[in-house]
mmCIF file with all atom_site columns, C-alpha atoms in Angstrom:
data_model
loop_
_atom_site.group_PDB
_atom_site.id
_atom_site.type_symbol
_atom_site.label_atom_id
_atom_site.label_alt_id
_atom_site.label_comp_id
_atom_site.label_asym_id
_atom_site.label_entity_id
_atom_site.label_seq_id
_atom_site.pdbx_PDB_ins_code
_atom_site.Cartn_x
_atom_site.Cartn_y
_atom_site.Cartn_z
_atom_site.occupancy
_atom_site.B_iso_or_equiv
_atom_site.pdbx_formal_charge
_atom_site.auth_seq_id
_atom_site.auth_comp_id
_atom_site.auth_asym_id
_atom_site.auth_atom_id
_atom_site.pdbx_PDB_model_num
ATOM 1   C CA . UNK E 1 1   ? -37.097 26.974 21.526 1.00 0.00 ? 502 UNK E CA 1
ATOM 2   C CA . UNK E 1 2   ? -38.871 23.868 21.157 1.00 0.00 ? 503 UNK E CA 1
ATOM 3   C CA . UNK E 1 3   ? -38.466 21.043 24.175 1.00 0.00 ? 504 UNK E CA 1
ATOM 4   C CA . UNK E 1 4   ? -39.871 17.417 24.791 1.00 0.00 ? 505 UNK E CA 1
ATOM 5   C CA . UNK E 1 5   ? -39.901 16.936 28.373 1.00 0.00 ? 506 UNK E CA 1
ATOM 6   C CA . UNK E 1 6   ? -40.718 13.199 29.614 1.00 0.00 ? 507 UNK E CA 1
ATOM 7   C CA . UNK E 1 7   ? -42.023 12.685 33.098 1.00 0.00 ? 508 UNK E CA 1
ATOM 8   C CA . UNK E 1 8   ? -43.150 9.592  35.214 1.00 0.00 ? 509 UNK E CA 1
ATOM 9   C CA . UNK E 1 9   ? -40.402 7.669  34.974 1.00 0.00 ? 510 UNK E CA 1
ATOM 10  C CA . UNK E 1 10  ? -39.394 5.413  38.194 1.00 0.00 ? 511 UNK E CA 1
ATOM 11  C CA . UNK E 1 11  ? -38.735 1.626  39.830 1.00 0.00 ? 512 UNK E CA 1
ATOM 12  C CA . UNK E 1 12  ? -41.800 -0.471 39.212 1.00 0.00 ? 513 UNK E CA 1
ATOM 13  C CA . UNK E 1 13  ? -41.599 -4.247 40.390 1.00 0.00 ? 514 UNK E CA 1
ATOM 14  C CA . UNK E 1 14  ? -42.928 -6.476 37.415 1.00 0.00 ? 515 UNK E CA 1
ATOM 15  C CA . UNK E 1 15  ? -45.885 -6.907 36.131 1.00 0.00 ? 516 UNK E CA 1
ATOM 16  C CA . UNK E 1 16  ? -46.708 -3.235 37.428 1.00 0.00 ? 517 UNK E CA 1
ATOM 17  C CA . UNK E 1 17  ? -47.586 -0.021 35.216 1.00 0.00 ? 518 UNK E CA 1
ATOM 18  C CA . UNK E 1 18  ? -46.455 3.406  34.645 1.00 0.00 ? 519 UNK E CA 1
ATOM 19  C CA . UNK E 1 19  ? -47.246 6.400  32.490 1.00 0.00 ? 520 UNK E CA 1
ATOM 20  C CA . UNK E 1 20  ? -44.786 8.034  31.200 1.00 0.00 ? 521 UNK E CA 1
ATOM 21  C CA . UNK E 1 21  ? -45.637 11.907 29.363 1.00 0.00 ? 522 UNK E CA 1
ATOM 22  C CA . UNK E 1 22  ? -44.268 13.909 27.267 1.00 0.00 ? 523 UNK E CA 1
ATOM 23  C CA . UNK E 1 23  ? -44.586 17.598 27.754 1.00 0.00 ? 524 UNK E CA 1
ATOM 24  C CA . UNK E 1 24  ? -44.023 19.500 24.236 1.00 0.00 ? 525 UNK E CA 1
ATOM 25  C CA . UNK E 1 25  ? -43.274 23.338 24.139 1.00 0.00 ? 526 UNK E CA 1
ATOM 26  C CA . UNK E 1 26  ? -41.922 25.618 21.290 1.00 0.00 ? 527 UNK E CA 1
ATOM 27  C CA . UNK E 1 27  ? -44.200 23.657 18.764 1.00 0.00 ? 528 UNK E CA 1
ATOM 28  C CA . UNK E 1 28  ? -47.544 22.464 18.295 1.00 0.00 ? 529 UNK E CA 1
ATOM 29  C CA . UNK E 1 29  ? -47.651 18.286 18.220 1.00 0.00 ? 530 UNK E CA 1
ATOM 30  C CA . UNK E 1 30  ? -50.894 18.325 16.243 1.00 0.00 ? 531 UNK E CA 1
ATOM 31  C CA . UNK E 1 31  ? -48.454 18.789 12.906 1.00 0.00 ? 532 UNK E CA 1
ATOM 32  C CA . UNK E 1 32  ? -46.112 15.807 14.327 1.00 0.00 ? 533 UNK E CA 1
ATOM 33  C CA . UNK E 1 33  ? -45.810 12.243 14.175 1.00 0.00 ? 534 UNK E CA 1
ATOM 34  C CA . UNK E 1 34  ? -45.008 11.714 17.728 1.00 0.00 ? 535 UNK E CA 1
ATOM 35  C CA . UNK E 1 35  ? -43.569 8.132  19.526 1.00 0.00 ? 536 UNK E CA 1
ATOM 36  C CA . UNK E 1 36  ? -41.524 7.027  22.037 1.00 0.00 ? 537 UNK E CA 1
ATOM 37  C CA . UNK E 1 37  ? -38.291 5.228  22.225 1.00 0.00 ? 538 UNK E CA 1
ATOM 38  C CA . UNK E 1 38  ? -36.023 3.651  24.259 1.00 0.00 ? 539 UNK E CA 1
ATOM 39  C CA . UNK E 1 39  ? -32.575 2.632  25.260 1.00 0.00 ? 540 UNK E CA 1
ATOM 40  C CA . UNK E 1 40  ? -31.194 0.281  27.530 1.00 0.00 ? 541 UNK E CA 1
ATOM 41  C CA . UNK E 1 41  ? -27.588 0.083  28.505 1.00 0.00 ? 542 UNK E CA 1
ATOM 42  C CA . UNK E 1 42  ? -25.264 -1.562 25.845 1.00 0.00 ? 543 UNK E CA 1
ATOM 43  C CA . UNK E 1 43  ? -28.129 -1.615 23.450 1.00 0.00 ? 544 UNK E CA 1
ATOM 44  C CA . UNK E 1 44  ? -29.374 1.228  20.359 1.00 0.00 ? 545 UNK E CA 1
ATOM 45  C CA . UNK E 1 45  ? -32.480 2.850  20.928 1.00 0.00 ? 546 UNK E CA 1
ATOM 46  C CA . UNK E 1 46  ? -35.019 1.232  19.427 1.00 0.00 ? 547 UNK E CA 1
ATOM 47  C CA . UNK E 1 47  ? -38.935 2.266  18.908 1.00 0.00 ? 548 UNK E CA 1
ATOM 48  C CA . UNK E 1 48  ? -41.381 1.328  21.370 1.00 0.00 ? 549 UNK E CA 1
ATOM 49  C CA . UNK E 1 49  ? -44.849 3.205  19.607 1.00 0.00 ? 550 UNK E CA 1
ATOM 50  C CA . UNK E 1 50  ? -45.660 6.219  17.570 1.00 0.00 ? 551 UNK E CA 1
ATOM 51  C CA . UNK E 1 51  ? -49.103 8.026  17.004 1.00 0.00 ? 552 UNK E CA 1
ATOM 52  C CA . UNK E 1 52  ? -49.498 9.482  13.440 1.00 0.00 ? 553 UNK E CA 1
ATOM 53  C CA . UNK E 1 53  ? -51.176 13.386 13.073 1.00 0.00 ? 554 UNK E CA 1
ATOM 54  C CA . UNK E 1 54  ? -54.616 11.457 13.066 1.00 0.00 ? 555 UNK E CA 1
ATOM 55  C CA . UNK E 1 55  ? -53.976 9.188  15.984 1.00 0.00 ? 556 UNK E CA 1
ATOM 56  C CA . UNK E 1 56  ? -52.841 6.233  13.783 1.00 0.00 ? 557 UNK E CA 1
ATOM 57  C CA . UNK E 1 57  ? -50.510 4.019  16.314 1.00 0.00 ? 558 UNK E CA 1
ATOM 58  C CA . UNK E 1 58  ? -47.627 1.583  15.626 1.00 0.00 ? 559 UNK E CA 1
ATOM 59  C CA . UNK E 1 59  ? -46.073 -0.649 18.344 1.00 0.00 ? 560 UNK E CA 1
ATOM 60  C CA . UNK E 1 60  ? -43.116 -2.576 18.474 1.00 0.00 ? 561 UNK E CA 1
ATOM 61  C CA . UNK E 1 61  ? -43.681 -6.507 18.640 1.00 0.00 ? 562 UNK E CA 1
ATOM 62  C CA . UNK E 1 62  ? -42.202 -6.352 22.366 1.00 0.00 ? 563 UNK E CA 1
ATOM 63  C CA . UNK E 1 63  ? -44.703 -4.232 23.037 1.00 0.00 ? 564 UNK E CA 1
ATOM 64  C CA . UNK E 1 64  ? -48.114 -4.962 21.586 1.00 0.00 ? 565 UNK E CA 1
ATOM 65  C CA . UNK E 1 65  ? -50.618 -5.868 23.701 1.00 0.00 ? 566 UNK E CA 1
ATOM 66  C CA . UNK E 1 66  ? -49.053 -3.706 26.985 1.00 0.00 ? 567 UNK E CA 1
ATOM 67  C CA . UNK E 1 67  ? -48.385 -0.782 25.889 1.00 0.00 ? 568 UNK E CA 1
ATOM 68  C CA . UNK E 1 68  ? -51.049 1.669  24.832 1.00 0.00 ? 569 UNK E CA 1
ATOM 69  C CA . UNK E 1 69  ? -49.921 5.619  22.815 1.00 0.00 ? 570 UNK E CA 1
ATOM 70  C CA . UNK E 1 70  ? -52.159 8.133  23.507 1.00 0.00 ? 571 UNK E CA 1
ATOM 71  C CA . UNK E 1 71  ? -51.754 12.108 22.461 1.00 0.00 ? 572 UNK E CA 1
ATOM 72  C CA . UNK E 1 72  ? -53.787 15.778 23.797 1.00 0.00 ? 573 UNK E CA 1
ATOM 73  C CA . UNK E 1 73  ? -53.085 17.997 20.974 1.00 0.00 ? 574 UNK E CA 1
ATOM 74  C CA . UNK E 1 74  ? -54.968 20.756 22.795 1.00 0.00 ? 575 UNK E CA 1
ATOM 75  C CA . UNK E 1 75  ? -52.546 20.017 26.228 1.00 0.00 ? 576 UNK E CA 1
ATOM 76  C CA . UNK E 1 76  ? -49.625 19.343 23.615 1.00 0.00 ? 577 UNK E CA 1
ATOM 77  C CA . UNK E 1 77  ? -49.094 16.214 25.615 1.00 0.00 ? 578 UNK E CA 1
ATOM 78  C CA . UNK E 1 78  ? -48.430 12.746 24.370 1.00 0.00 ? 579 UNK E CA 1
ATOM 79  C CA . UNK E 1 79  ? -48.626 9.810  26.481 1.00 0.00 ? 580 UNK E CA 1
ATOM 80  C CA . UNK E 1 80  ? -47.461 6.130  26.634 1.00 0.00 ? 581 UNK E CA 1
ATOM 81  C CA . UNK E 1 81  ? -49.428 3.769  29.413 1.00 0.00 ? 582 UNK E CA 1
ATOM 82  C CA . UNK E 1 82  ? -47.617 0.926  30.166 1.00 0.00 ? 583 UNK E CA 1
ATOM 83  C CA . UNK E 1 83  ? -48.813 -2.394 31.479 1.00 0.00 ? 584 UNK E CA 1
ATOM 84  C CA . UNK E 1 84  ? -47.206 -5.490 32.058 1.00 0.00 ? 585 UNK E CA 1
ATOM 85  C CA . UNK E 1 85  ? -44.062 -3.920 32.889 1.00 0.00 ? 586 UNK E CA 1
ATOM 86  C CA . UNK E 1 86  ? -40.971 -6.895 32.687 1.00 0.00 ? 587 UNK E CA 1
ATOM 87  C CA . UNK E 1 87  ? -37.414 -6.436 33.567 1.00 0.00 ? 588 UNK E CA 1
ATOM 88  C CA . UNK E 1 88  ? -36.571 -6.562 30.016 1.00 0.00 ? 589 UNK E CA 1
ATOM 89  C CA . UNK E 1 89  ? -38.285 -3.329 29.805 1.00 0.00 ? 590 UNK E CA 1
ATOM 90  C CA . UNK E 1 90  ? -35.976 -1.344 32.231 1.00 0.00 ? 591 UNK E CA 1
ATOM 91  C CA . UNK E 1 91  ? -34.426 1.540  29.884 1.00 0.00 ? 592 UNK E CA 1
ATOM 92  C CA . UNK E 1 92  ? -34.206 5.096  28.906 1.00 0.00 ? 593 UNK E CA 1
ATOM 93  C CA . UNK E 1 93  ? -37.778 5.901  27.535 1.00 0.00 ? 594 UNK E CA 1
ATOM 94  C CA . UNK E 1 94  ? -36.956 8.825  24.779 1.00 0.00 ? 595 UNK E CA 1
ATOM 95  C CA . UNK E 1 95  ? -40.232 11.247 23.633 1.00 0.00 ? 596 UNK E CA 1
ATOM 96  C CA . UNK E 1 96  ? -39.984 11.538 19.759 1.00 0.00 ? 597 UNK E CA 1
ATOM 97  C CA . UNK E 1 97  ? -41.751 14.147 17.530 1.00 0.00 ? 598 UNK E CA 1
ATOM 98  C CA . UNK E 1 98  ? -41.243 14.264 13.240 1.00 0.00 ? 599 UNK E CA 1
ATOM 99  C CA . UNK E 1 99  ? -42.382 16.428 10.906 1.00 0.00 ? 600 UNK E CA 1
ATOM 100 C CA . UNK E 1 100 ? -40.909 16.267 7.403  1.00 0.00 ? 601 UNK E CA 1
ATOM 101 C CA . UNK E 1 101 ? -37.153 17.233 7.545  1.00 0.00 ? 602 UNK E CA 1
ATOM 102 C CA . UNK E 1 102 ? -37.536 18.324 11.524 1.00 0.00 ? 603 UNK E CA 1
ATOM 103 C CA . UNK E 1 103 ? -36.949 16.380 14.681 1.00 0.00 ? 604 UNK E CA 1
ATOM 104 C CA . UNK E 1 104 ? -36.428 16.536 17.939 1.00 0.00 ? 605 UNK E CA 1
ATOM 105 C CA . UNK E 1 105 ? -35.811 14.582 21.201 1.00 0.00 ? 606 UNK E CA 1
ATOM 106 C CA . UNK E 1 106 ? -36.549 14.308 24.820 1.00 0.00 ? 607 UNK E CA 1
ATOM 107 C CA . UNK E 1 107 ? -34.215 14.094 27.429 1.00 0.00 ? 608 UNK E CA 1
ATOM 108 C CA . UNK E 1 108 ? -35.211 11.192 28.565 1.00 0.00 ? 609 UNK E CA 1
ATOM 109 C CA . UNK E 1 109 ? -36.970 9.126  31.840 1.00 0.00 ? 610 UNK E CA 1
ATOM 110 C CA . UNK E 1 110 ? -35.316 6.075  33.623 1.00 0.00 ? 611 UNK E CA 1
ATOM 111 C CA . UNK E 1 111 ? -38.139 3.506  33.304 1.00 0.00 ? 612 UNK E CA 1
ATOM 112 C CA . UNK E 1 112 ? -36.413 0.234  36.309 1.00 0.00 ? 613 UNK E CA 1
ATOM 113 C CA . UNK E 1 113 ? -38.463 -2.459 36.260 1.00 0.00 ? 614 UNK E CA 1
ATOM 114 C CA . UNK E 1 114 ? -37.066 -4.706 39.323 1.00 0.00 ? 615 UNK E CA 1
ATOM 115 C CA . UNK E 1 115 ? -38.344 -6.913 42.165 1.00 0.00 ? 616 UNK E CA 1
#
């Protein structure tokens, strides 16, 4: 059974930094495109980053410059450091992995970033 579980979530006051990780089991990330997303309320998800199979990254405009994707294919972790954090960034942050015609999501981890 494969599973994406996020972790390190939490309330940050701005300006402040998190990592959030993504624990994969049931598959081997090295042969997925991996990324995180994220959703606030009232608003689609939307992508925040994404790390190709050779570490090739893409970041949303919001993002770039803050945020930072990182992967461990031999941990089967991926990674997303976040710096910079504004209120505007206070959402759902959803772990992503794509391979061909299969996909799969996290759960989800409550990212609040609040004075």
């Amino acid at each position: 059974q494969v599973q994406l579980v996020e972790s390190g979530g939490g309330l940050v006051q701005p300006g402040g930094s998190l990592t959030l990780s993504c624990a994969a089991s049931g598959m081997l990330i090295r042969i997925y495109a991996m990324g995180w997303y994220r959703q606030a309320p009232g608003k689609q998800r939307e992508l925040v980053a994404t790390i190709t199979t050779d570490s090739s990254t893409n970041f949303a405009a919001f993002v770039k410059g803050r945020f930072t994707i990182s992967r461990d294919n031999a941990m089967n972790m991926v990674y997303l450091q976040m710096n910079s954090l504004k209120p505007e960034d206070t959402a759902v942050y959803y772990c992503h992995a794509i391979r061909t015609s299969r996909e799969y999501w996290g759960q989800g981890t409550q990212v609040t970033v609040s004075s």
